[in-house]
Amino acid sequence: MQKDQFFLELAVLRETFESGITRDFGWRISQLLALQKFLLECQKEIAAAVHLDFGKSAAETFLTETGYLRSEIRFALRHISSWMKPHRVSIPLIYQPSKASYSPEPYGVVLIIGAWNYPFNLSLAPLISAIAAGNCAVIKPSEHAPHSSALLAEGLSHYLDQSAIRVIEGGVEEIKELLAERFGYIFFTGSRAVGREVMHAAARHLTPLTLELGGKCPCIVEESSDLRVAARRIVWAKFLNGGQTCLAPDYVLVHEKREVELLACMREAITDFYGDDPRLSPDYPRIVNIEQFQRLENILAGSLVWSGGKSDPGERYISPTILRGVTLTSSVMQSEIFGPLLPVIAYGELSEALDIIRSEDAPLALYLFSSDQDVQDRVVRDSRSGGVCINDLLFQAAIPGLPFGGLGKSGFGAYHGKAGFDTFSFQRSVLRRPLYPDPGLRYPPYSWWKFMLLKRLVTFFQ
Ligand code: NAD
């Protein structure tokens, strides 16, 4: 996009926000309904675009993108009027008579920067929250999913209010121009390295922001778990999206007595889901680009493959792969894998597994398979992460009532449901006081007796 046109569009959005229309309840509802219509009417085009970008199946796209987004919109539509309500607060006797309340207010024109791996979900779920909270929005989808990015730009321009919501496509150059501008709020999803740059740019304008980042999400399989179910769920969550999910289990920590059994069950699950040759499965996605493919190939080359390990650069195909003999110093354990390679590490005591998890930065998610309530409580108590899911994976991010976000290096801030509405709102306090009575006690000069009386009033009636 031409620079001049971009500034013109931003000016239009600012004007729209200043007009106050986006604060209107009716406008918010109409835009959410329009977005719902886009997701319904363009379902096939969306599935085709994601398939062209990295070979994901229509069923997976429905589950993780359009289906999820539609439920997020339904949840917002059901609750938005209660979220928007002002909150009355009680007033200490000394400040009577008065009325005090605070209400959620939109930030203005917000910037949403999406990652490529769930190209619709990661741009539109924050947009749902931003609209519900009454903001205008600029959306910058990732250039690494070009078909999805183009469809977002084209589709939203037809369905949504163009004077308030714009998609700006482009790569690093465009995003740098965008970030030089002042926004009311920045919502970024992506890698830690880029997150740092975005935070740096936000600091120049003192813009508040949310960072939804990645990391290494561990999955503990404890002695008491049902291994067949655990294996099926782990394999499903890991190889969904071709392993390119921020919330995917990055590595598995299994009790040493159950390791062999778990490995066998996981191999069986891979064959059940994707057949003997996953390359032929219509449900198995590809790696997004050749740079990412090569990064994963390098990890693979230095690892001990237990199952899978096949690849083809022409198709950017890497089969669902399980790695064994991994230690904490192996190259695969040095950073987020973000691909279909799953290291399995055995532990002896639960405390060992917890020590491994605590030695890493707090992950976005922590998973545990255990039928023992004490173990479940202990793992939740003795660990830190953005979220936890017990006896399953990923679904903590699908419940609209649960805030979704990271901690420390996996990000900060949260969204989904009410948490998203709160993220895109600030709380404005309003105090209303009558002009009378107007006792002289608070005004100088403060004589000795006045000061004593003030002290007593403040001590006993505040
Ligand atoms: P990325 O950081 O490379 O790109 C994310 C976005 O930032 C893209 O839109 C890109 O155009 C933009 N960008 C690139 N360079 C930039 C710069 N210098 N300044 C500002 N913006 C810039 O991430 P990605 O490869 O798209 O996604 C993978 C990463 O995202 C993984 O680490 C994954 O864990 C993480 N992720 C996190 C979540 C979450 O919800 N926490 C969800 C999905 C992905």
XYZ file of C-alpha atoms and ligand atoms in Angstrom:
506
model
C 0.000 0.000 0.000
C 1.131 3.525 -0.770
C 2.306 5.423 2.279
C -0.030 8.349 1.594
C -3.027 6.070 1.259
C -2.154 4.370 4.515
C -2.030 7.694 6.399
C -5.309 8.680 4.803
C -6.957 5.446 5.982
C -5.624 5.897 9.491
C -6.970 9.448 9.535
C -10.418 8.134 8.522
C -10.347 5.587 11.353
C -9.376 8.251 13.889
C -12.174 10.497 12.673
C -14.668 7.648 12.966
C -13.573 6.954 16.516
C -13.840 10.620 17.445
C -17.393 10.674 16.030
C -18.357 8.268 18.815
C -20.232 5.845 16.560
C -18.157 2.798 17.569
C -19.110 3.274 21.230
C -22.717 2.755 20.332
C -24.151 -0.599 21.434
C -25.992 -1.004 18.103
C -22.793 -0.465 16.063
C -20.920 -3.089 18.066
C -23.701 -5.639 17.593
C -24.023 -4.891 13.874
C -20.271 -5.411 13.298
C -20.209 -8.665 15.255
C -23.160 -9.944 13.234
C -21.448 -8.865 10.011
C -18.298 -10.731 11.009
C -20.400 -13.798 11.773
C -21.934 -13.489 8.305
C -18.474 -13.310 6.711
C -17.401 -16.481 8.531
C -20.547 -18.321 7.480
C -20.814 -17.170 3.894
C -17.085 -17.434 3.129
C -16.484 -20.717 4.963
C -15.387 -22.512 1.792
C -13.110 -19.695 0.624
C -11.514 -19.554 4.082
C -10.865 -23.309 4.100
C -9.412 -23.079 0.560
C -7.111 -20.167 1.483
C -5.710 -21.938 4.556
C -5.254 -25.110 2.504
C -3.311 -23.185 -0.124
C -1.138 -21.601 2.564
C -0.029 -24.791 4.333
C -2.187 -27.720 3.328
C -4.530 -27.732 6.309
C -7.771 -29.706 5.977
C -11.217 -28.083 5.905
C -12.189 -30.008 9.054
C -9.205 -28.653 11.030
C -9.872 -25.142 9.726
C -13.481 -25.400 10.858
C -12.497 -26.693 14.310
C -9.704 -24.236 15.016
C -10.669 -21.169 13.008
C -14.224 -20.554 11.747
C -16.104 -22.761 14.231
C -14.154 -21.343 17.156
C -14.600 -17.739 15.989
C -18.335 -18.172 15.565
C -18.684 -19.433 19.130
C -16.573 -16.492 20.359
C -18.934 -14.100 18.539
C -22.031 -15.826 19.986
C -20.541 -15.522 23.475
C -19.806 -11.806 22.962
C -23.304 -11.156 21.599
C -24.836 -12.844 24.657
C -22.773 -10.922 27.199
C -21.817 -7.598 25.685
C -24.615 -5.592 27.311
C -23.591 -6.750 30.793
C -19.872 -6.189 30.042
C -20.619 -2.587 28.987
C -22.542 -1.695 32.154
C -21.016 0.852 34.540
C -20.060 -0.506 37.978
C -21.381 1.469 40.950
C -19.040 1.618 43.944
C -19.860 2.350 47.580
C -18.634 5.614 49.052
C -17.043 6.085 52.501
C -19.075 8.252 54.860
C -16.559 11.094 54.794
C -17.109 11.611 51.028
C -20.900 11.606 51.214
C -23.014 12.813 49.548
C -21.597 11.533 46.219
C -22.136 8.940 43.515
C -19.218 6.938 42.108
C -18.964 4.524 39.236
C -16.521 3.298 36.627
C -17.192 2.068 33.122
C -15.239 0.311 30.394
C -14.235 2.690 27.613
C -12.556 1.892 24.284
C -8.914 2.882 23.695
C -9.444 4.332 20.197
C -7.826 2.976 17.028
C -6.114 -0.281 17.989
C -3.546 -2.301 16.052
C -3.856 -6.091 15.823
C -0.812 -7.957 14.487
C -1.508 -11.636 13.742
C 0.699 -14.690 13.335
C 0.363 -16.955 10.285
C -0.320 -20.301 11.967
C -4.031 -19.689 12.662
C -4.395 -16.851 10.178
C -8.107 -16.159 10.731
C -8.359 -17.021 14.397
C -5.372 -14.937 15.521
C -6.502 -11.826 13.639
C -10.243 -12.102 14.180
C -10.506 -13.302 17.796
C -8.783 -10.100 19.011
C -10.944 -8.145 16.534
C -14.115 -9.559 18.136
C -12.908 -8.276 21.508
C -11.851 -4.922 20.045
C -15.273 -4.404 18.394
C -17.152 -5.531 21.504
C -15.210 -2.927 23.483
C -16.076 -0.183 20.936
C -12.712 0.390 19.236
C -11.711 1.042 15.640
C -9.099 -1.442 14.421
C -6.254 -1.920 11.972
C -5.482 -5.589 11.364
C -2.090 -6.686 10.033
C -2.242 -10.405 9.176
C 0.976 -12.326 8.608
C 2.559 -12.215 5.163
C 3.546 -15.893 5.597
C -0.056 -17.008 4.965
C -0.616 -14.852 1.834
C -3.887 -16.442 0.635
C -5.473 -16.051 4.044
C -4.167 -12.499 4.385
C -5.614 -11.547 0.975
C -8.992 -13.083 1.802
C -9.094 -11.254 5.134
C -8.409 -7.944 3.410
C -10.916 -8.560 0.634
C -13.628 -10.170 2.774
C -13.615 -7.750 5.679
C -13.717 -4.769 3.332
C -17.072 -6.068 2.055
C -18.639 -7.132 5.313
C -17.419 -4.663 7.951
C -17.630 -0.902 8.409
C -14.655 0.299 6.310
C -14.536 3.620 8.097
C -13.735 1.817 11.365
C -12.012 -1.466 10.515
C -9.197 -1.912 8.015
C -6.895 -4.756 7.041
C -3.417 -3.674 6.014
C -1.401 -6.362 4.288
C 2.352 -6.459 4.048
C 5.620 -7.556 5.546
C 8.211 -6.116 7.866
C 8.485 -2.802 6.017
C 4.752 -2.113 6.237
C 4.569 -3.151 9.859
C 7.438 -0.827 10.756
C 5.555 2.067 9.167
C 2.448 1.091 11.076
C 4.335 0.863 14.351
C 5.793 4.339 13.898
C 2.220 5.623 14.254
C 0.414 6.186 17.518
C -2.325 3.632 18.360
C -4.634 3.392 21.334
C -3.574 -0.206 21.981
C -1.408 -2.852 20.309
C -2.302 -6.538 20.356
C 0.527 -8.705 19.044
C 0.637 -12.457 18.437
C 3.918 -13.973 17.319
C 7.451 -14.877 18.314
C 9.391 -13.588 21.296
C 12.010 -11.909 19.127
C 9.458 -9.863 17.183
C 7.428 -9.289 20.366
C 10.446 -7.466 21.804
C 10.597 -5.185 18.764
C 6.880 -4.454 18.977
C 7.194 -3.599 22.669
C 10.098 -1.315 21.864
C 8.021 0.490 19.218
C 5.040 0.755 21.604
C 7.284 2.318 24.251
C 8.024 5.266 21.944
C 4.366 6.352 22.179
C 3.757 4.839 25.636
C 1.126 2.628 24.013
C -0.317 -0.157 26.195
C -0.037 -3.605 24.656
C -0.652 -7.312 24.910
C 1.939 -9.826 23.759
C 0.766 -13.350 22.912
C 4.053 -15.214 22.443
C 5.329 -18.773 22.241
C 7.584 -21.070 24.210
C 7.998 -24.712 25.114
C 4.769 -26.209 26.506
C 5.474 -29.376 28.513
C 3.176 -32.365 28.875
C 3.600 -34.707 31.842
C 2.292 -38.253 31.564
C 2.192 -39.566 35.098
C 2.281 -43.192 36.205
C -1.455 -43.442 36.903
C -2.692 -42.246 33.495
C -4.665 -44.189 30.922
C -1.950 -44.328 28.273
C -4.105 -45.124 25.281
C -6.280 -42.046 25.732
C -3.280 -39.896 26.700
C -1.370 -40.993 23.570
C -4.314 -40.290 21.236
C -4.877 -36.843 22.703
C -1.176 -35.914 22.679
C -0.734 -37.078 19.079
C -3.853 -35.171 17.987
C -2.780 -31.923 19.710
C 0.840 -32.152 18.599
C 0.316 -32.907 14.913
C -2.752 -30.709 14.397
C -1.734 -27.810 12.121
C 1.433 -29.783 11.319
C 2.764 -29.151 14.838
C 2.733 -25.391 14.202
C 0.626 -24.440 17.216
C 1.822 -22.165 20.018
C -0.107 -24.312 22.499
C 1.014 -27.707 21.163
C 2.861 -29.970 23.603
C 6.499 -29.141 22.837
C 7.884 -32.162 24.709
C 6.538 -35.056 26.778
C 7.813 -36.028 30.224
C 6.711 -39.594 30.951
C 7.198 -41.753 34.034
C 10.039 -44.178 33.246
C 7.877 -47.234 33.985
C 5.353 -46.222 31.314
C 7.669 -44.843 28.618
C 7.762 -47.894 26.326
C 4.011 -48.353 26.518
C 3.333 -44.666 25.790
C 5.657 -44.675 22.784
C 3.878 -47.721 21.342
C 0.442 -46.150 21.900
C 1.580 -42.908 20.234
C 2.883 -44.764 17.178
C -0.440 -46.595 16.941
C -2.356 -43.304 17.213
C -0.297 -41.722 14.418
C -1.128 -44.638 12.109
C -4.811 -44.540 13.135
C -5.085 -40.828 12.370
C -2.858 -40.390 9.310
C -2.395 -43.909 7.873
C 0.863 -45.743 7.130
C 2.089 -42.888 4.958
C 0.946 -39.540 6.450
C 2.131 -37.774 3.285
C -0.965 -39.182 1.579
C -3.353 -38.134 4.335
C -5.614 -35.201 3.355
C -5.654 -34.274 7.048
C -1.939 -33.735 7.508
C -0.666 -30.153 6.863
C 2.691 -28.974 5.491
C 5.371 -26.705 6.916
C 4.578 -23.091 6.096
C 7.768 -22.175 4.184
C 11.183 -23.479 3.231
C 13.021 -21.500 5.969
C 10.919 -23.150 8.665
C 11.291 -26.523 6.919
C 15.083 -26.188 6.944
C 15.143 -25.146 10.598
C 13.186 -28.309 11.481
C 15.349 -30.480 9.216
C 18.439 -29.290 11.088
C 16.880 -30.297 14.418
C 15.866 -33.630 12.924
C 19.388 -34.294 11.611
C 20.833 -34.078 15.122
C 18.134 -36.186 16.833
C 17.433 -39.850 17.504
C 14.203 -40.689 15.662
C 11.963 -43.304 17.252
C 9.075 -43.002 14.828
C 8.545 -41.010 11.608
C 11.451 -38.760 10.647
C 10.651 -38.703 6.906
C 10.748 -35.443 4.998
C 10.513 -33.953 1.514
C 11.621 -30.362 0.863
C 9.664 -30.219 -2.439
C 6.394 -30.553 -0.541
C 7.696 -29.018 2.719
C 6.586 -32.295 4.276
C 7.854 -33.623 7.596
C 6.115 -36.731 8.893
C 4.728 -36.888 12.456
C 7.945 -37.657 14.322
C 8.697 -38.918 17.818
C 12.205 -38.415 19.187
C 13.818 -40.515 21.893
C 17.089 -40.298 23.817
C 16.611 -36.556 24.244
C 18.335 -34.746 27.126
C 17.901 -31.196 28.334
C 21.054 -30.202 26.456
C 19.908 -31.662 23.092
C 19.417 -29.051 20.362
C 15.678 -29.843 20.172
C 15.303 -28.661 23.782
C 16.983 -25.282 23.263
C 14.014 -23.407 21.769
C 10.357 -23.758 20.801
C 10.047 -26.579 18.201
C 6.950 -25.259 16.388
C 6.792 -28.236 14.031
C 5.869 -31.944 13.985
C 8.768 -33.216 16.141
C 7.913 -34.539 19.585
C 10.707 -35.391 22.065
C 9.830 -37.872 24.805
C 11.890 -37.735 28.002
C 11.538 -40.238 30.877
C 11.575 -39.186 34.544
C 11.807 -41.181 37.773
C 10.133 -38.977 40.396
C 7.454 -36.352 39.767
C 9.724 -33.784 41.422
C 12.252 -34.359 38.595
C 9.618 -33.532 35.978
C 8.595 -30.431 37.906
C 12.248 -29.348 38.227
C 12.656 -29.608 34.449
C 9.570 -27.464 33.895
C 10.661 -24.891 36.478
C 14.119 -24.664 34.908
C 12.499 -23.285 31.736
C 10.677 -19.957 31.321
C 6.982 -20.099 32.264
C 5.236 -21.723 29.252
C 1.979 -20.672 27.621
C 0.418 -23.988 28.659
C 1.175 -26.929 30.889
C -0.438 -30.338 30.337
C -0.779 -33.240 32.712
C -2.202 -36.725 32.288
C -2.928 -38.258 35.671
C -5.870 -39.942 37.350
C -4.526 -39.099 40.790
C -6.175 -36.001 42.315
C -3.195 -35.348 44.637
C -0.808 -35.372 41.683
C -3.083 -33.007 39.762
C -3.192 -30.573 42.699
C 0.553 -30.802 43.254
C 1.447 -30.091 39.629
C -0.889 -27.086 39.482
C 0.460 -25.765 42.807
C 4.166 -26.315 42.121
C 4.381 -24.922 38.585
C 3.732 -21.694 36.707
C 2.294 -21.231 33.212
C -0.240 -19.130 31.282
C -2.789 -21.968 31.533
C -3.136 -25.611 32.545
C -5.148 -28.435 31.025
C -5.462 -31.750 32.831
C -6.092 -35.006 30.961
C -6.458 -33.183 27.651
C -4.730 -30.532 25.566
C -5.555 -27.248 23.793
C -9.170 -27.046 25.021
C -8.322 -24.511 27.723
C -8.095 -22.033 24.820
C -11.511 -22.986 23.443
C -13.615 -22.102 26.486
C -14.765 -18.483 26.028
C -15.060 -17.966 29.795
C -11.351 -18.768 30.355
C -8.805 -15.959 29.858
C -6.121 -17.009 27.374
C -2.612 -15.597 27.591
C 0.956 -16.191 28.678
C 3.194 -15.367 31.576
C 6.679 -13.840 31.479
C 8.409 -14.801 28.245
C 5.275 -16.521 26.878
C 3.594 -13.116 26.890
C 1.362 -10.928 29.009
C -2.247 -9.832 28.896
C -5.128 -12.112 27.978
C -8.154 -12.364 25.717
C -11.148 -14.558 24.746
C -14.599 -13.762 26.143
C -14.749 -11.163 28.910
C -10.937 -11.114 29.238
C -10.735 -9.876 25.624
C -13.341 -7.196 26.241
C -11.378 -6.057 29.314
C -8.090 -6.049 27.392
C -9.473 -3.647 24.799
C -11.114 -1.385 27.426
C -9.798 0.898 30.116
C -11.807 1.601 33.236
C -12.831 5.220 33.522
C -13.820 6.427 36.982
C -16.536 9.027 37.404
C -17.367 10.763 40.681
C -20.399 13.026 40.943
C -20.689 15.446 43.874
C -23.280 18.074 44.689
C -22.084 21.659 45.171
C -23.677 21.860 48.611
C -23.044 21.465 51.488
C -19.580 23.024 51.286
C -18.150 22.924 54.845
C -14.961 24.917 55.445
C -13.199 22.071 57.223
C -11.106 20.947 54.216
C -9.925 24.444 53.312
C -6.921 26.253 54.829
C -5.988 27.809 57.112
C -5.615 24.595 59.131
C -5.832 25.615 62.735
C -4.866 23.090 65.429
C -8.480 22.116 66.149
C -9.314 21.790 62.422
C -6.335 19.501 61.879
C -7.339 17.325 64.876
C -10.920 17.063 63.590
C -9.734 16.191 60.075
C -7.469 13.468 61.488
C -10.367 11.939 63.394
C -12.742 12.079 60.459
C -10.237 10.533 58.070
C -9.265 7.844 60.596
C -12.783 6.786 61.558
C -14.994 7.543 58.551
C -12.872 6.752 55.504
P 6.450 -13.723 13.874
O 6.840 -13.089 15.153
O 7.499 -13.977 12.869
O 5.352 -12.803 13.115
C 4.170 -12.360 13.773
C 3.687 -11.076 13.112
O 4.671 -10.067 13.315
C 3.473 -11.179 11.598
O 2.283 -10.502 11.245
C 4.665 -10.444 11.016
O 4.387 -9.801 9.806
C 4.942 -9.397 12.093
N 6.350 -8.942 12.099
C 7.419 -9.537 11.535
N 8.528 -8.801 11.779
C 8.144 -7.741 12.501
C 8.836 -6.632 13.067
N 10.131 -6.474 12.922
N 8.124 -5.738 13.785
C 6.795 -5.910 13.956
N 6.085 -6.946 13.449
C 6.752 -7.834 12.720
O 5.657 -15.054 14.264
P 5.033 -16.174 13.320
O 6.122 -16.940 12.655
O 3.956 -15.616 12.475
O 4.335 -17.114 14.441
C 5.043 -18.073 15.158
C 5.278 -17.640 16.587
O 4.120 -17.099 17.153
C 5.633 -18.833 17.474
O 6.638 -18.446 18.385
C 4.339 -19.125 18.217
O 4.497 -19.780 19.440
C 3.791 -17.744 18.380
N 2.342 -17.792 18.537
C 1.795 -17.446 19.714
C 0.418 -17.530 19.878
C -0.259 -17.160 21.177
O -1.471 -17.088 21.185
N 0.461 -16.957 22.257
C -0.385 -17.944 18.815
C 0.227 -18.283 17.619
C 1.586 -18.196 17.469
